[in-house]
């Protein structure tokens, strides 16, 4: 039985032309061999499995070749090339710096540099994983690396260039190797499969190439694993089963369902994926990558950024035509936020479910019932609810005229792109025997107005304030609701130095004794004295916001019968038990005692 050799070793490139995905670097090295302009030290750096050590061996063989070709390749016929191919060359040394990283190993290497080559022109020392050398070994290596003998060339290889001392980097020619593209990996795997007589599907090779993440050695190792599992026929279904990769059809289905707002179907699909043993975090990461690919497929300029097979690229283009750009932006933002919070979440499944629900609602209209989002036009919604709830009645002639004038003003001001300070300019007087009308102006408040009212401001607001206009002899009518609202707003605007009295005033309810006389019942004389000092400012504020210059304010200390008794915790509990007999039964059932 023939000895089995893994594909990564069996199909290792033996010349510059067979190196995959590094055309610029191999061309530079071939030109250096043709011209004879060779440096004394080279540094090959890049991710794993992209051909650093392979290129170092090919370059070392080409340097010592006695009859190089016109393209700068080794002839593979001379004694130097044959000895290298048979692994008996005495001019090319490979050193693993991971296991030979001490000063003694470097000193031994330096002693070998003194001996001239027996065959060929140069002695080439290939030091792999050079970043593993200790600091002392690097320092011992510096002088020889800067001025080596004329017959010595160093080729260093590393995956972590940032760990190498700057003094070493400055003495080398640095070559950065790139990751393999998905298409280059697929083409190389096709050639290997044809040489091995293995049948394959393009989608299956695309999954292997994406799983390799730019490393050709990893791709060949995964290819051998898949070939062994599939028994010579590599199919898409068998590959995703063998590699435990989530099928991309799931991502296409999630996006299609989200576009159609089918939240229930998405939840069922998520449950199926989790029952198959896949992690919810991997699903979110894969969905984010999928949405990114769909977004790239919307523009022909960004279409080449998709590192997928040609068949998958067509599917991305078809879905990109159905998906709105704003939906894709929102989905990317939500998946990225979920990925950030996934590790910190104690209920990971709930986090993923909420994320998928939000994604499915991105294309849902705001005012649709069950959308789970706040409608944009709160004001119009409240108006409709109020009008439906109010009984139809015929107001007095003078009140009807004021109502008609107010409705015309509201319709004209709704189109203006500015916020109004809440007021009750056109409030109506209470009609005897009729239910008071709700003031719509008190509802049409923005969150910015509420925020500004809660900030400490000066107590006196003079006429001419932006958004507040007042006539000299204006005596508009106002209701009890308008008075209470403006009273609470005034308390919120009082400065910090009056926070104590403002907190007490919030518990007071001003009442209209006789239009426009206002009375406030205070708990004791101390509070009344404090309010007497700011009584003028209170009256000025109420006049300004209630649009009535005839407002008067009287302060009255509450009678004994009007004062509310302050109960202790036990008294409150006994009152609660008296009002609700079920509390007594609860105490007896669980044998509870008030602490």
XYZ file of C-alpha atoms in Angstrom:
595
model
C 0.000 0.000 0.000
C 1.345 3.369 -1.027
C 2.284 5.690 1.831
C -0.316 8.409 2.345
C 0.913 12.024 2.309
C -1.363 14.879 3.281
C -2.226 17.329 0.522
C -0.485 20.261 2.253
C 2.846 18.411 1.862
C 2.148 16.488 -1.331
C 1.144 19.557 -3.322
C 3.554 22.007 -1.756
C 4.832 24.435 -4.445
C 8.303 23.677 -5.777
C 8.717 26.798 -7.926
C 7.693 30.450 -7.841
C 5.095 29.931 -10.558
C 3.184 27.363 -8.504
C 2.849 29.630 -5.460
C -0.780 30.727 -5.084
C -1.867 34.258 -4.277
C 1.561 35.928 -3.896
C 2.283 37.098 -7.433
C 3.876 40.429 -6.455
C 6.312 38.879 -3.981
C 7.334 35.984 -6.192
C 7.955 38.364 -9.103
C 10.225 40.497 -6.895
C 12.199 37.477 -5.727
C 12.589 36.114 -9.287
C 13.874 39.495 -10.474
C 16.404 39.538 -7.624
C 17.681 36.115 -8.706
C 17.921 37.170 -12.384
C 19.754 40.413 -11.646
C 21.966 38.952 -8.932
C 21.067 41.836 -6.591
C 20.619 39.846 -3.423
C 20.319 41.306 0.080
C 22.053 39.702 3.027
C 18.832 39.359 5.099
C 15.132 38.929 4.264
C 12.094 38.886 6.524
C 8.957 37.063 5.360
C 5.955 37.901 7.544
C 2.225 37.197 7.295
C -0.548 34.953 8.639
C -0.203 31.201 8.908
C -0.373 28.954 5.866
C 0.187 31.586 3.159
C 3.566 30.314 1.868
C 6.302 32.051 3.870
C 8.484 29.006 4.508
C 7.680 27.579 1.072
C 8.849 30.752 -0.668
C 11.964 30.821 1.528
C 12.898 27.293 0.380
C 12.209 28.052 -3.291
C 14.223 31.285 -3.024
C 17.126 29.495 -1.312
C 17.195 26.815 -4.034
C 17.095 29.425 -6.796
C 19.960 31.382 -5.208
C 22.304 28.374 -5.251
C 21.130 27.038 -8.622
C 24.091 26.730 -10.995
C 21.949 27.151 -14.123
C 18.917 29.356 -13.305
C 16.333 29.887 -16.021
C 15.714 33.192 -17.751
C 12.678 33.765 -15.523
C 14.721 33.397 -12.318
C 13.563 29.869 -11.488
C 15.777 26.969 -10.382
C 16.668 24.435 -13.071
C 16.076 21.350 -10.833
C 18.850 19.543 -12.752
C 22.132 20.772 -11.309
C 23.819 19.192 -8.295
C 22.696 21.959 -5.947
C 19.025 21.621 -6.955
C 19.068 17.831 -6.797
C 20.709 17.816 -3.382
C 18.066 20.226 -2.122
C 15.208 18.184 -3.591
C 16.641 15.052 -1.974
C 17.047 16.908 1.350
C 20.814 16.394 1.532
C 22.005 19.917 0.776
C 24.784 21.242 3.009
C 24.329 24.847 1.894
C 20.742 25.410 3.061
C 19.969 25.197 6.794
C 16.562 25.447 8.467
C 16.315 26.435 12.098
C 13.165 26.372 14.237
C 13.451 29.376 16.538
C 10.606 28.103 18.700
C 12.799 25.285 20.067
C 16.228 26.889 19.464
C 15.721 30.297 21.013
C 18.585 30.621 23.464
C 21.893 32.467 23.149
C 23.838 29.173 22.873
C 21.811 28.115 19.816
C 22.494 31.438 18.098
C 26.238 31.205 18.881
C 26.323 27.735 17.328
C 24.614 29.128 14.266
C 27.131 31.969 14.038
C 30.005 29.493 14.053
C 28.531 27.700 11.053
C 28.445 30.931 9.065
C 32.255 31.006 8.981
C 32.442 27.863 6.848
C 32.147 28.657 3.094
C 29.721 26.640 0.916
C 30.949 23.425 -0.701
C 28.652 23.602 -3.729
C 27.119 26.815 -5.010
C 27.710 30.435 -4.091
C 25.834 30.982 -0.839
C 24.999 29.458 2.481
C 21.334 30.193 3.232
C 19.997 30.077 6.786
C 16.181 29.896 7.057
C 15.032 30.745 10.600
C 11.332 29.982 11.063
C 9.183 31.631 13.783
C 11.994 34.061 14.482
C 9.833 36.089 16.869
C 10.276 33.274 19.422
C 13.934 34.163 19.972
C 14.705 35.615 23.377
C 15.907 39.187 23.757
C 19.413 37.960 24.572
C 19.431 35.763 21.469
C 18.298 38.715 19.330
C 21.113 40.860 20.714
C 23.666 38.123 20.026
C 22.324 37.870 16.475
C 22.465 41.597 15.698
C 26.120 42.018 14.704
C 26.227 38.985 12.431
C 22.886 39.929 10.851
C 24.133 43.445 10.059
C 27.489 42.425 8.542
C 27.431 38.685 7.690
C 30.138 37.024 5.566
C 29.761 37.547 1.821
C 28.639 33.957 1.278
C 25.828 34.049 3.899
C 22.146 35.007 3.374
C 19.547 34.970 6.174
C 15.833 34.392 5.469
C 13.669 34.968 8.538
C 9.995 33.986 8.712
C 7.424 35.015 11.302
C 3.690 35.325 11.877
C 4.048 38.126 14.450
C 6.212 40.912 13.098
C 5.336 43.265 15.959
C 7.284 41.035 18.403
C 10.568 41.445 16.556
C 12.991 44.116 17.760
C 13.165 47.252 15.587
C 16.929 46.792 15.345
C 16.312 43.453 13.580
C 13.649 44.896 11.267
C 15.955 47.716 10.145
C 18.573 45.175 8.935
C 16.201 43.158 6.726
C 14.226 43.491 3.521
C 10.629 42.969 4.662
C 8.091 41.071 2.532
C 4.462 41.028 3.762
C 2.496 38.014 2.568
C -1.237 38.417 1.951
C -4.104 36.143 2.900
C -5.443 33.873 0.211
C -8.641 35.033 -1.421
C -11.589 32.669 -1.476
C -11.520 32.424 -5.254
C -7.792 31.576 -5.365
C -8.305 28.916 -2.710
C -11.242 27.416 -4.617
C -9.224 27.250 -7.850
C -6.315 25.554 -6.095
C -8.609 23.031 -4.403
C -10.171 22.237 -7.771
C -6.748 21.378 -9.165
C -5.948 19.158 -6.189
C -9.328 17.397 -6.460
C -8.806 16.700 -10.170
C -5.345 15.273 -9.551
C -6.703 13.046 -6.775
C -9.733 11.977 -8.829
C -12.227 13.373 -6.297
C -15.626 14.685 -7.367
C -16.749 17.964 -5.842
C -19.384 20.690 -5.802
C -18.363 24.322 -6.144
C -20.429 25.309 -3.113
C -18.665 22.684 -1.013
C -15.234 24.030 -1.973
C -16.467 27.560 -1.214
C -17.401 26.486 2.320
C -13.925 24.973 2.778
C -12.261 28.148 1.479
C -14.299 30.380 3.808
C -13.558 28.097 6.750
C -9.809 28.291 6.018
C -9.879 32.087 6.547
C -7.157 32.892 4.018
C -4.737 30.063 4.831
C -3.943 27.599 2.059
C -2.496 25.017 4.432
C -5.694 25.118 6.504
C -7.760 24.799 3.333
C -5.861 21.686 2.236
C -6.165 20.135 5.703
C -9.940 20.733 5.716
C -10.095 19.384 2.160
C -8.447 16.118 3.264
C -10.872 15.844 6.169
C -13.895 16.428 3.935
C -12.602 13.987 1.305
C -12.222 11.291 3.944
C -15.743 11.921 5.274
C -17.380 12.107 1.841
C -15.522 9.090 0.422
C -14.424 10.761 -2.818
C -17.541 12.833 -3.515
C -17.414 16.191 -1.745
C -20.940 17.649 -1.584
C -22.235 20.776 0.090
C -24.514 18.996 2.573
C -21.806 16.569 3.681
C -19.253 19.348 4.124
C -21.463 21.486 6.368
C -22.355 18.343 8.315
C -18.725 17.342 8.727
C -17.474 20.834 9.616
C -20.543 21.686 11.733
C -21.136 24.857 9.722
C -24.520 26.583 9.720
C -26.160 26.442 6.313
C -26.210 29.813 4.540
C -29.812 29.124 3.499
C -30.782 29.966 7.083
C -29.416 33.493 6.701
C -31.183 34.011 3.380
C -34.445 32.808 4.946
C -34.063 35.071 8.004
C -33.567 38.156 5.834
C -36.506 37.247 3.572
C -38.765 36.668 6.575
C -37.617 39.907 8.210
C -38.430 41.876 5.057
C -41.983 40.458 5.224
C -42.272 41.065 9.029
C -42.814 37.352 9.764
C -41.580 37.306 13.353
C -43.203 33.978 14.251
C -41.484 32.129 11.400
C -38.128 33.604 12.436
C -38.632 32.378 16.014
C -39.405 28.872 14.733
C -36.292 28.943 12.531
C -34.146 30.106 15.460
C -35.470 27.272 17.620
C -34.626 24.749 14.895
C -31.073 26.077 14.612
C -30.536 25.906 18.374
C -31.967 22.378 18.567
C -29.406 21.279 15.957
C -26.634 22.188 18.382
C -25.523 25.546 16.952
C -24.629 28.435 19.237
C -26.862 31.507 19.054
C -23.812 33.776 19.072
C -22.458 32.124 15.918
C -25.856 32.642 14.314
C -25.720 36.376 15.057
C -22.158 36.647 13.751
C -23.046 34.779 10.595
C -26.166 36.900 10.097
C -24.124 40.097 10.442
C -21.671 38.843 7.810
C -24.566 37.844 5.554
C -26.278 41.252 5.828
C -22.957 42.913 5.076
C -22.614 40.812 1.922
C -26.153 41.699 0.841
C -25.343 45.371 1.348
C -22.169 45.026 -0.736
C -24.158 43.301 -3.485
C -26.478 46.297 -3.947
C -23.784 48.342 -5.699
C -21.747 47.019 -8.659
C -18.694 48.879 -7.336
C -18.694 46.933 -4.051
C -19.695 43.603 -5.597
C -16.035 42.462 -5.971
C -15.711 42.719 -2.174
C -17.761 39.523 -1.835
C -15.361 36.618 -1.278
C -17.852 33.928 -2.232
C -18.473 31.589 -5.119
C -20.157 32.777 -8.302
C -23.405 30.988 -7.490
C -23.551 32.541 -4.021
C -22.802 35.975 -5.519
C -25.885 35.674 -7.716
C -28.065 34.806 -4.710
C -26.748 37.845 -2.846
C -27.572 40.057 -5.820
C -31.127 38.715 -6.006
C -31.758 39.318 -2.312
C -30.146 42.766 -2.482
C -32.777 43.814 -5.009
C -35.541 42.903 -2.532
C -33.953 44.458 0.573
C -34.095 48.177 1.299
C -30.805 49.898 2.132
C -32.166 51.404 5.353
C -33.284 47.950 6.470
C -29.779 46.571 5.893
C -28.169 49.440 7.814
C -30.533 48.877 10.737
C -29.961 45.120 10.710
C -26.184 45.611 10.750
C -26.462 47.980 13.718
C -28.680 45.582 15.687
C -26.561 42.488 15.004
C -23.379 44.335 15.928
C -24.944 45.535 19.185
C -26.126 42.007 19.964
C -22.649 40.606 19.280
C -21.134 43.128 21.715
C -23.637 42.350 24.497
C -23.784 38.579 23.925
C -20.996 37.565 26.292
C -22.276 39.789 29.104
C -25.881 38.647 28.813
C -27.205 36.136 31.361
C -30.091 35.142 29.055
C -28.393 34.829 25.688
C -31.318 33.263 23.859
C -33.653 36.083 24.885
C -31.106 38.638 23.679
C -30.897 36.979 20.259
C -34.689 36.657 20.032
C -35.182 40.350 20.824
C -32.572 41.254 18.208
C -34.308 39.174 15.521
C -37.695 40.662 16.486
C -36.313 44.188 16.123
C -34.794 43.305 12.751
C -38.146 41.924 11.581
C -39.853 45.186 12.599
C -37.483 47.498 10.729
C -39.700 47.483 7.633
C -42.961 47.520 9.592
C -44.979 50.785 9.562
C -44.750 52.708 12.818
C -48.514 52.919 13.417
C -49.168 49.218 12.748
C -50.758 47.501 15.789
C -48.300 45.171 17.508
C -45.236 46.736 15.921
C -43.680 47.222 19.346
C -42.522 50.749 18.588
C -43.768 54.188 19.524
C -45.847 55.872 16.795
C -44.387 59.096 15.513
C -47.529 61.285 15.552
C -48.577 61.188 19.187
C -50.469 64.461 18.965
C -52.867 63.402 16.228
C -53.438 60.062 17.969
C -54.408 61.756 21.236
C -56.732 64.138 19.422
C -58.608 61.259 17.842
C -58.956 59.391 21.147
C -60.199 62.487 22.970
C -62.764 63.337 20.323
C -64.073 59.758 20.354
C -64.379 59.785 24.154
C -66.106 63.186 24.455
C -69.929 63.396 24.328
C -71.450 65.560 21.632
C -72.869 68.732 23.225
C -73.729 72.218 22.110
C -71.601 74.885 23.861
C -72.591 78.425 24.628
C -72.272 80.908 21.730
C -69.258 82.773 23.148
C -67.485 79.493 24.030
C -68.194 78.041 20.564
C -66.580 81.043 18.924
C -63.463 80.623 21.080
C -63.294 76.903 20.258
C -63.530 77.539 16.511
C -60.814 80.172 16.709
C -58.564 77.804 18.677
C -59.014 74.923 16.182
C -58.065 77.208 13.289
C -54.922 78.305 15.133
C -53.927 74.690 15.865
C -54.342 73.644 12.217
C -52.151 76.515 11.060
C -49.444 75.931 13.664
C -49.166 72.164 13.104
C -47.267 72.792 9.865
C -44.708 75.083 11.536
C -41.332 73.368 12.259
C -41.085 74.693 15.830
C -42.222 73.712 19.343
C -44.596 75.869 21.395
C -44.394 76.611 25.068
C -47.415 74.929 26.654
C -50.151 77.420 27.352
C -53.911 77.666 27.523
C -54.494 80.849 25.570
C -57.827 79.803 24.204
C -59.079 77.726 27.104
C -62.769 77.717 27.669
C -64.796 78.665 30.730
C -66.785 76.016 32.430
C -70.330 75.899 31.148
C -72.893 75.224 33.901
C -74.190 71.701 33.636
C -71.706 70.694 30.942
C -68.560 68.598 31.111
C -65.363 70.707 30.836
C -63.537 70.358 27.518
C -60.021 68.880 27.568
C -57.384 71.397 26.454
C -55.543 70.053 23.431
C -52.779 72.592 23.879
C -51.748 70.823 27.066
C -51.345 67.576 25.136
C -49.322 68.963 22.245
C -46.120 69.100 24.241
C -42.837 67.759 23.013
C -40.344 65.899 25.144
C -37.992 68.853 24.756
C -40.612 71.109 26.396
C -40.984 68.744 29.321
C -37.207 68.511 29.667
C -36.809 72.275 29.608
C -39.561 72.722 32.171
C -37.833 70.340 34.564
C -34.596 72.351 34.462
C -34.017 75.065 37.071
C -34.811 78.479 35.587
C -35.465 81.934 36.846
C -38.757 82.346 38.670
C -39.893 85.475 36.860
C -40.466 85.049 33.120
C -40.842 88.443 31.505
C -43.054 89.115 28.478
C -41.169 88.734 25.233
C -39.889 85.264 26.010
C -39.601 83.256 22.736
C -42.824 81.365 22.173
C -44.797 83.381 24.801
C -46.809 86.422 23.739
C -49.210 88.325 25.944
C -51.525 91.252 25.408
C -51.760 94.119 27.870
C -55.385 93.645 28.998
C -55.807 90.001 28.117
C -58.274 88.105 30.320
C -58.532 84.640 28.811
C -60.659 82.027 30.533
C -59.001 78.931 31.949
C -60.148 75.706 33.544
C -59.145 73.919 36.727
C -57.042 71.475 34.664
C -55.161 74.360 33.032
C -54.477 75.904 36.422
C -53.150 72.674 37.933
C -50.938 71.993 34.927
C -49.363 75.450 34.925
C -48.941 75.264 38.706
C -46.980 72.012 38.403
C -44.906 73.374 35.499
C -44.083 76.467 37.549
C -42.895 74.281 40.449
C -40.611 72.352 38.078
C -39.053 75.580 36.796
C -38.312 77.079 40.224
C -34.571 77.613 40.902
C -32.465 75.311 43.039
C -32.462 77.652 46.042
C -36.273 77.279 46.224
C -36.302 73.500 45.817
C -37.655 72.994 49.341
C -40.724 75.180 48.965
C -41.194 73.906 45.394
C -41.462 70.336 46.679
C -44.150 71.413 49.168
C -46.032 73.387 46.514
C -46.248 70.280 44.296
C -48.456 68.684 46.971
C -50.836 71.678 46.975
C -53.832 71.925 44.645
C -54.792 75.477 43.616
C -58.512 75.986 43.083
C -60.590 78.578 41.239
C -62.764 80.281 43.838
C -64.383 82.679 41.391
C -62.884 83.380 37.972
C -60.103 84.554 38.012
C -59.507 84.378 41.790
C -57.278 81.468 42.845
C -56.957 80.041 46.340
C -54.255 77.756 47.701
C -54.628 75.874 50.984
C -51.258 75.545 52.784
C -50.572 73.070 55.615
C -49.261 75.555 58.195
C -48.254 79.156 58.780
C -44.547 78.533 58.203
C -45.214 77.406 54.635
C -47.560 80.348 54.141
C -44.857 82.807 55.232
C -42.375 81.281 52.828
C -44.848 81.504 49.966
C -45.675 85.119 50.809
C -42.079 86.080 49.869
C -42.515 84.683 46.331
C -46.228 85.377 45.972
C -45.594 88.177 43.465
C -43.525 85.921 41.234
C -46.164 83.178 41.429
C -48.924 85.569 40.362
C -46.795 86.974 37.501
C -46.073 83.474 36.214
C -49.713 82.380 36.357
C -50.807 85.567 34.590
C -48.266 85.016 31.844
C -49.008 81.334 31.122
C -52.764 81.434 31.759
C -53.126 84.631 29.678
C -55.120 86.478 32.302
C -53.912 89.737 33.887
C -56.717 89.734 36.471
C -55.556 86.634 38.344
C -55.391 87.017 42.129
C -53.898 84.564 44.605
C -54.893 84.014 48.222
C -53.128 81.737 50.690
C -55.144 80.067 53.441
C -53.929 77.841 56.254
C -55.793 74.527 56.289
C -58.370 73.914 59.027
C -57.974 71.044 61.456
C -60.577 69.006 59.595
C -58.781 69.608 56.264
C -55.387 68.430 57.420
C -54.516 64.881 56.515
C -53.355 62.765 59.402
C -49.889 61.240 58.965
C -50.131 57.536 59.720
C -47.404 55.295 61.048
C -46.427 52.124 59.207
C -48.525 49.992 61.547
C -51.519 52.286 61.197
C -51.216 52.165 57.413
C -51.028 48.381 57.561
C -54.075 48.121 59.848
C -56.021 50.445 57.544
C -55.054 48.320 54.533
C -56.214 45.157 56.323
C -59.482 46.835 57.261
C -60.156 47.907 53.688
C -59.119 44.571 52.189
C -60.220 41.467 54.177
C -58.065 39.277 51.947
C -54.953 40.703 53.626
C -56.086 39.250 56.953
C -56.512 35.843 55.350
C -53.032 36.125 53.823
C -51.531 36.865 57.254
C -53.200 33.833 58.786
C -52.292 31.486 55.936
C -48.563 32.287 55.911
C -48.310 33.307 59.575
C -46.877 36.729 58.665
C -45.845 39.398 61.172
C -45.166 43.076 60.431
C -41.449 43.713 60.962
